[in-house]
Short mmCIF file of N, CA and C in Angstrom, two decimals:
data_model
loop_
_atom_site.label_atom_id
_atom_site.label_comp_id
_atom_site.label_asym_id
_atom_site.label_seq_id
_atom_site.Cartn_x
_atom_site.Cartn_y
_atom_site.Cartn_z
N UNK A 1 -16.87 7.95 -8.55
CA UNK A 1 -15.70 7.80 -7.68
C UNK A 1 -16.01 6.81 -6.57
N UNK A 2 -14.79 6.21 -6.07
CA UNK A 2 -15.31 5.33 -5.49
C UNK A 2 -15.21 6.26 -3.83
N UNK A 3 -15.97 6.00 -3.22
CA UNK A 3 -16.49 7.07 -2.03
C UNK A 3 -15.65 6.68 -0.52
N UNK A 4 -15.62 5.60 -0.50
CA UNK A 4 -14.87 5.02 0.24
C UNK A 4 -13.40 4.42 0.73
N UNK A 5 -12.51 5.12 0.70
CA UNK A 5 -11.19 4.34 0.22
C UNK A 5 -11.07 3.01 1.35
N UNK A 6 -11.65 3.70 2.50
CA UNK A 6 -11.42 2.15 2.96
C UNK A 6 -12.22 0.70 2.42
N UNK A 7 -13.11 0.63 1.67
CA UNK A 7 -13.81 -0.39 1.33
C UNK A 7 -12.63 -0.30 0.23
N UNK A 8 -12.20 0.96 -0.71
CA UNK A 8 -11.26 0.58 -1.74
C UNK A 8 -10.40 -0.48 -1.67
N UNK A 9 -9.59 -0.21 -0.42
CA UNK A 9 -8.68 -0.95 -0.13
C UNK A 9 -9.05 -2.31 0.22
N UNK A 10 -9.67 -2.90 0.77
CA UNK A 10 -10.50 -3.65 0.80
C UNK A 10 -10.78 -4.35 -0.12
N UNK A 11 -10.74 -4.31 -1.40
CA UNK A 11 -11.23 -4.65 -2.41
C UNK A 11 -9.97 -5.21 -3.00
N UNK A 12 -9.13 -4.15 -3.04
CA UNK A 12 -7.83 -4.43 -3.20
C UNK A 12 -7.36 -5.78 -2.70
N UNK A 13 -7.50 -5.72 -1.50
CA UNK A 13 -6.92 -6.85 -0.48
C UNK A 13 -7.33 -8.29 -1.25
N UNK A 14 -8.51 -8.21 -1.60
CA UNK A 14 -9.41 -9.46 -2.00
C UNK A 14 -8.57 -9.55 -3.47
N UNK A 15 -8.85 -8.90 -4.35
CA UNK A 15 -8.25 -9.18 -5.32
C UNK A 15 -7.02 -9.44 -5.66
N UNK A 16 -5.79 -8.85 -4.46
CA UNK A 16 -4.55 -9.81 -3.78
C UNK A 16 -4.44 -10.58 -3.72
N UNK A 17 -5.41 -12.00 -3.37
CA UNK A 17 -5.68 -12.96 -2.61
C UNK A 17 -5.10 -12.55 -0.82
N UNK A 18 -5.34 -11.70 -0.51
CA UNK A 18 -4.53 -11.06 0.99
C UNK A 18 -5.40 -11.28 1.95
N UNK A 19 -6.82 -11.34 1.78
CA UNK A 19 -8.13 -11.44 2.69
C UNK A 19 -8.04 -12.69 3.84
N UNK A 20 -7.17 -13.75 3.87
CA UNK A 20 -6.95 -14.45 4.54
C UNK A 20 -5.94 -14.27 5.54
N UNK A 21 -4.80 -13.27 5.39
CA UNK A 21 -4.14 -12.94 6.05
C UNK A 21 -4.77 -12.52 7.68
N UNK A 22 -3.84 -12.90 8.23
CA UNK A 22 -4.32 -12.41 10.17
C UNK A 22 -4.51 -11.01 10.28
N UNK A 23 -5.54 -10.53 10.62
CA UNK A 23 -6.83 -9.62 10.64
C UNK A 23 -5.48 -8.21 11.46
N UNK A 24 -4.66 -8.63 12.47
CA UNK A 24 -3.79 -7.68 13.04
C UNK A 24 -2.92 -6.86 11.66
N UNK A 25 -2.36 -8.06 10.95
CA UNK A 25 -1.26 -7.44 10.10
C UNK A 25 -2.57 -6.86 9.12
N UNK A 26 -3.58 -7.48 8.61
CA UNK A 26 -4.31 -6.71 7.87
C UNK A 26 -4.73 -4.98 7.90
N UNK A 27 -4.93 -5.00 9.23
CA UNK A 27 -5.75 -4.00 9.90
C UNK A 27 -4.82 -2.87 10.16
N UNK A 28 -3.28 -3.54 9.94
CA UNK A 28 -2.04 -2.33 10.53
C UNK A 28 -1.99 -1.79 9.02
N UNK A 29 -1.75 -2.51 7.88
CA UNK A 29 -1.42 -2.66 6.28
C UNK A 29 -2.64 -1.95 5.61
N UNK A 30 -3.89 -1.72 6.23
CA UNK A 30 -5.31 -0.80 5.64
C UNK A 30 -4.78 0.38 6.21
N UNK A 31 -4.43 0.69 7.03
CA UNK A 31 -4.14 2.12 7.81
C UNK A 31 -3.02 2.66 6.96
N UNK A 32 -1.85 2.16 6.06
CA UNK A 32 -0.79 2.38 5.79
C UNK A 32 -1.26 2.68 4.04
N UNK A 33 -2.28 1.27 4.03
CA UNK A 33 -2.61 2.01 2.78
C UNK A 33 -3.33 2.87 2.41
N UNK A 34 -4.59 3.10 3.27
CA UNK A 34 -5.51 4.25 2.98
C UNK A 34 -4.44 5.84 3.21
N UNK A 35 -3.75 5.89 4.00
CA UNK A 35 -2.82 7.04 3.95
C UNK A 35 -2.31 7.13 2.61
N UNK A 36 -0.89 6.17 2.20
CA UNK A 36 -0.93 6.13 0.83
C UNK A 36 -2.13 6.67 -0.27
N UNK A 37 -2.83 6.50 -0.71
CA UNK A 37 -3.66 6.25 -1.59
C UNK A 37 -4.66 7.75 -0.93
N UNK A 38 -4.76 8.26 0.21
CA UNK A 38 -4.79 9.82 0.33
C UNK A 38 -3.94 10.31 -0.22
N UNK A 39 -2.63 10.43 -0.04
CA UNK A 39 -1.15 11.05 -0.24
C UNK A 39 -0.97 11.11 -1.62
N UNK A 40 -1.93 9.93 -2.42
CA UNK A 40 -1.33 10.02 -3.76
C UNK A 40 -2.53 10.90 -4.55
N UNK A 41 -3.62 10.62 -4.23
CA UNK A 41 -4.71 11.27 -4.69
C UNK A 41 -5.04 13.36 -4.39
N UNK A 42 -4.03 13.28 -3.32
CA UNK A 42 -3.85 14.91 -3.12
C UNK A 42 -3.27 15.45 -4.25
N UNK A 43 -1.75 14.58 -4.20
CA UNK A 43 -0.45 14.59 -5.05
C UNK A 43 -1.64 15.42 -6.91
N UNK A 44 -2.12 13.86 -6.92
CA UNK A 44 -2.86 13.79 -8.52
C UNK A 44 -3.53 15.73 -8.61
N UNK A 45 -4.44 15.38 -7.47
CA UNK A 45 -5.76 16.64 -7.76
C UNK A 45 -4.44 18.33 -7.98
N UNK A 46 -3.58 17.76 -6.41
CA UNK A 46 -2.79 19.62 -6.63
C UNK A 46 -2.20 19.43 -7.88
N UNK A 47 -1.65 18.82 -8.52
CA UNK A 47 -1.77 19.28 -9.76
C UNK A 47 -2.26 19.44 -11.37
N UNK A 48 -3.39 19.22 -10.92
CA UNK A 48 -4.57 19.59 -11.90
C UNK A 48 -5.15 21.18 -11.45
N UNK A 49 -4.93 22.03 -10.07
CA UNK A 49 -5.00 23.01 -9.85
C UNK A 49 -4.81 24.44 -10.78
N UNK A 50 -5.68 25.12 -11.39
CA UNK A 50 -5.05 26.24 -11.75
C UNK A 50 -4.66 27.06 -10.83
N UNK A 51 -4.12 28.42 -11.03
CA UNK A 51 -3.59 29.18 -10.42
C UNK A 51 -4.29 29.93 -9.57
N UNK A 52 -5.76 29.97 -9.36
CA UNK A 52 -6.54 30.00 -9.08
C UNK A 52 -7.15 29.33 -7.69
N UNK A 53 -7.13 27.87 -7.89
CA UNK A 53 -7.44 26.71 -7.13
C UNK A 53 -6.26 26.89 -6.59
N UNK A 54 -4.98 26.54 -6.72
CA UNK A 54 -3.75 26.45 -5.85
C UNK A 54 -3.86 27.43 -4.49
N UNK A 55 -4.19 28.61 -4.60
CA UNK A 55 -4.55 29.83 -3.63
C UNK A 55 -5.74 29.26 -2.93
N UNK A 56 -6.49 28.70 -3.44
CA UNK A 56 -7.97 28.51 -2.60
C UNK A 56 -7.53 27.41 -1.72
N UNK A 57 -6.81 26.02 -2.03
CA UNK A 57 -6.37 25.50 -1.83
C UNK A 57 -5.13 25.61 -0.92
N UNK A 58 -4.40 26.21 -0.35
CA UNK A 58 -3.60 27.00 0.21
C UNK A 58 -4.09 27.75 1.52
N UNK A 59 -5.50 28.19 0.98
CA UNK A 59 -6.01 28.83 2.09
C UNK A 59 -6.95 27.70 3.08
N UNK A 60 -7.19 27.23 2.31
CA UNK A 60 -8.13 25.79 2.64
C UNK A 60 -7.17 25.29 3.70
N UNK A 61 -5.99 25.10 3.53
CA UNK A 61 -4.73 23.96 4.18
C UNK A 61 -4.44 24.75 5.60
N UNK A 62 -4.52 25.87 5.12
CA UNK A 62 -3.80 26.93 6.41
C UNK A 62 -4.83 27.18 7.27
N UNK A 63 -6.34 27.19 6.95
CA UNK A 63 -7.72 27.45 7.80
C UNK A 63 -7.47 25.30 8.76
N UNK A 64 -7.32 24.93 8.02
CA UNK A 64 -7.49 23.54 8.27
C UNK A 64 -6.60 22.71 8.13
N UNK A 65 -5.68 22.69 8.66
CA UNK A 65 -4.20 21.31 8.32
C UNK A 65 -4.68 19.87 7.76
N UNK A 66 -5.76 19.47 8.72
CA UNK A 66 -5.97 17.97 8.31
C UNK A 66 -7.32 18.41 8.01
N UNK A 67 -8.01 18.87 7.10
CA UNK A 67 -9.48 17.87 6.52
C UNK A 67 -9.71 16.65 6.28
N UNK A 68 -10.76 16.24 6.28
CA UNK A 68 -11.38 15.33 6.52
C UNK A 68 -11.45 14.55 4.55
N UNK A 69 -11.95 13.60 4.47
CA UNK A 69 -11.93 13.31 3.31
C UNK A 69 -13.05 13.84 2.37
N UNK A 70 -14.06 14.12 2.88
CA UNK A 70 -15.42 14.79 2.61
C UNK A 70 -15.18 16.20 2.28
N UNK A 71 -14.46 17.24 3.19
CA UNK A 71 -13.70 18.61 2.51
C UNK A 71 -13.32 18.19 1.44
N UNK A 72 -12.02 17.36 1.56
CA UNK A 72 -10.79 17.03 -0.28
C UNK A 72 -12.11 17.07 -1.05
N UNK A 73 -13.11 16.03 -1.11
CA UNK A 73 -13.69 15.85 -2.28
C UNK A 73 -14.57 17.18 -2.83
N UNK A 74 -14.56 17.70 -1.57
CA UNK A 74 -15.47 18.94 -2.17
C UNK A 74 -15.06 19.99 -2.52
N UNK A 75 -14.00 20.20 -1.93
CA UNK A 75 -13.08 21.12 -2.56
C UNK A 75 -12.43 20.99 -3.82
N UNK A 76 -12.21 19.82 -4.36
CA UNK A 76 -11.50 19.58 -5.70
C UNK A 76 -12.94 19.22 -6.57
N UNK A 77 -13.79 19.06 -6.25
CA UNK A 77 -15.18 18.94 -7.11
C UNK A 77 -15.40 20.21 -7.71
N UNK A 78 -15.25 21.37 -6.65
CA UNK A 78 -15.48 23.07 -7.24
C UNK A 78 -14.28 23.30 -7.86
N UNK A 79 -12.77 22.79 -7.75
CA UNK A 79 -11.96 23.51 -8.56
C UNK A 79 -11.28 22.68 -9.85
N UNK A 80 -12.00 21.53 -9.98
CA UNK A 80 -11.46 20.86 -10.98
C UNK A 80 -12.71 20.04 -12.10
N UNK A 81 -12.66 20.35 -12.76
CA UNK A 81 -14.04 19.74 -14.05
C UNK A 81 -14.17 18.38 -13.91
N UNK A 82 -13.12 17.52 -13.97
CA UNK A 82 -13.14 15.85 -14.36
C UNK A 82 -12.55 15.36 -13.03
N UNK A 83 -12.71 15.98 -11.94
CA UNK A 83 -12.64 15.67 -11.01
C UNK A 83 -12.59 13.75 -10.40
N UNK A 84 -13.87 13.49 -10.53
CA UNK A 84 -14.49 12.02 -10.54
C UNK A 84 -13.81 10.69 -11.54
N UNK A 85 -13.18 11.52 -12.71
CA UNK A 85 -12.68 10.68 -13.83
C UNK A 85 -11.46 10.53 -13.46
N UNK A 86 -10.78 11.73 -12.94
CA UNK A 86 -9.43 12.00 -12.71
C UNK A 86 -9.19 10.91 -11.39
N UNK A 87 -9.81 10.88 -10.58
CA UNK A 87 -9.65 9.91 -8.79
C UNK A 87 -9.98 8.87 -9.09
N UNK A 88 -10.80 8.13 -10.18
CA UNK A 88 -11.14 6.69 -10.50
C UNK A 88 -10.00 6.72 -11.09
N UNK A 89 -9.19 7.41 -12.34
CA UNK A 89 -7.93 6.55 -12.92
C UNK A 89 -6.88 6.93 -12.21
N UNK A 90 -6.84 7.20 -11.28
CA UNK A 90 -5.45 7.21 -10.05
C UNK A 90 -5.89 6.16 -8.99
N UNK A 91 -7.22 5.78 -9.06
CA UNK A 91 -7.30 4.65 -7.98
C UNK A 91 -7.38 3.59 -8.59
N UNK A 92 -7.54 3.13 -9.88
CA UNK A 92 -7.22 2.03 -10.88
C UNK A 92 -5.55 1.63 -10.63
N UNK A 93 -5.22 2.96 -10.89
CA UNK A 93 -3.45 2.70 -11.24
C UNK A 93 -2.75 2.39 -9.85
N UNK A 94 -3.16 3.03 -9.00
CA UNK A 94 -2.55 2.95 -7.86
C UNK A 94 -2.96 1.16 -7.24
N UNK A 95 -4.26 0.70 -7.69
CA UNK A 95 -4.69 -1.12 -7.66
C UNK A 95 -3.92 -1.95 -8.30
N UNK A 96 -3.30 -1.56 -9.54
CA UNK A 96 -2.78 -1.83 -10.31
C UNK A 96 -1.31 -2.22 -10.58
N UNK A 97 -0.95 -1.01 -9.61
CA UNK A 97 0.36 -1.17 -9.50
C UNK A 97 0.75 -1.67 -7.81
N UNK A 98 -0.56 -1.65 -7.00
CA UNK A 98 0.26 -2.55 -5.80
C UNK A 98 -0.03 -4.32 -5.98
N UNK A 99 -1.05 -4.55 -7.27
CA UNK A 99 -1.54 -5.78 -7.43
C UNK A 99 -0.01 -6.63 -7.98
N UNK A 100 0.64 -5.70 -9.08
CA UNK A 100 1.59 -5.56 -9.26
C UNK A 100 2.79 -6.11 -8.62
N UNK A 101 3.28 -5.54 -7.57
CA UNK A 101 4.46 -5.48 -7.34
C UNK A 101 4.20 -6.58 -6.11
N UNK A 102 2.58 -6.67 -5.39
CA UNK A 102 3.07 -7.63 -4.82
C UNK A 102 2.74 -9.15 -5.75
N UNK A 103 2.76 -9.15 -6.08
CA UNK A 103 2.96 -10.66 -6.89
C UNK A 103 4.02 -11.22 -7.66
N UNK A 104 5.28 -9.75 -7.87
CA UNK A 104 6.29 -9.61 -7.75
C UNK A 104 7.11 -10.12 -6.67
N UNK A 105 6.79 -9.69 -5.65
CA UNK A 105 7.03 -10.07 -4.08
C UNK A 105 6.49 -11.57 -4.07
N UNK A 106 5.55 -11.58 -3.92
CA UNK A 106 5.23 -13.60 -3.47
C UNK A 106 6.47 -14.25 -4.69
N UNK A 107 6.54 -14.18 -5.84
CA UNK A 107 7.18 -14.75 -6.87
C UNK A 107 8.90 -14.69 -6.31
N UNK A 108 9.59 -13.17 -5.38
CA UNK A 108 10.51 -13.84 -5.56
C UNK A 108 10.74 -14.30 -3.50
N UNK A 109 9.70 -14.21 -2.87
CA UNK A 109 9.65 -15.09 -1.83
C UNK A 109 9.73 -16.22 -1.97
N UNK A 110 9.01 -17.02 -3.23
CA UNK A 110 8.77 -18.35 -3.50
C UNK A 110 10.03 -19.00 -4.25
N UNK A 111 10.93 -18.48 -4.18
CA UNK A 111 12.06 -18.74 -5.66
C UNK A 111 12.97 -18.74 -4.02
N UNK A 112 13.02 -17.97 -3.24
CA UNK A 112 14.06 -17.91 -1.73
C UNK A 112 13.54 -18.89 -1.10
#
């Protein structure tokens, strides 16, 4: 898994061609995406939850509103088997599909 989402994103950026962009709008657009890309990776794991995990998980949320990213991983490491396989192909897709849409975006900026 990749351990870091902010270097994730990061990576992302580069393979955008976005890394040249002014470091302000960069730096506002990493904050927006590392949320994202939390938000979606919760989304993925709660439901891979058995009925089981959902309760532990539940109790986890209510002891703690915001954990940290180091809890998520450890908590879905004990309640889910493919844990590691499962967060690499949601962070592929989720690269994938913002590599996606913005080049979508430059294409029809460039046509306006």
């Amino acid at each position: 898994m990749i351990k870091d989402i902010q270097q994730f994103i990061k990576s992302i950026f580069k393979k955008a061609g976005m890394e040249n962009l002014p470091k302000k709008f960069l730096d506002e657009y990493e904050e927006k995406l590392i949320l994202e890309t939390q938000r979606r990776l919760g989304i993925l794991m709660v439901k891979e939850l058995n009925e089981e995990g959902v309760k532990a998980f539940d109790k986890l949320m209510r002891k703690n509103p915001n954990p940290d990213q180091k809890t998520f991983s450890e908590f879905f490491n004990a309640y889910i088997p493919n844990f590691e396989e499962i967060t690499e192909k949601g962070l592929r897709d989720f690269e994938q599909e913002f590599i996606v849409e913005l080049a979508q975006l430059k294409q029809s900026v460039n046509k306006g």
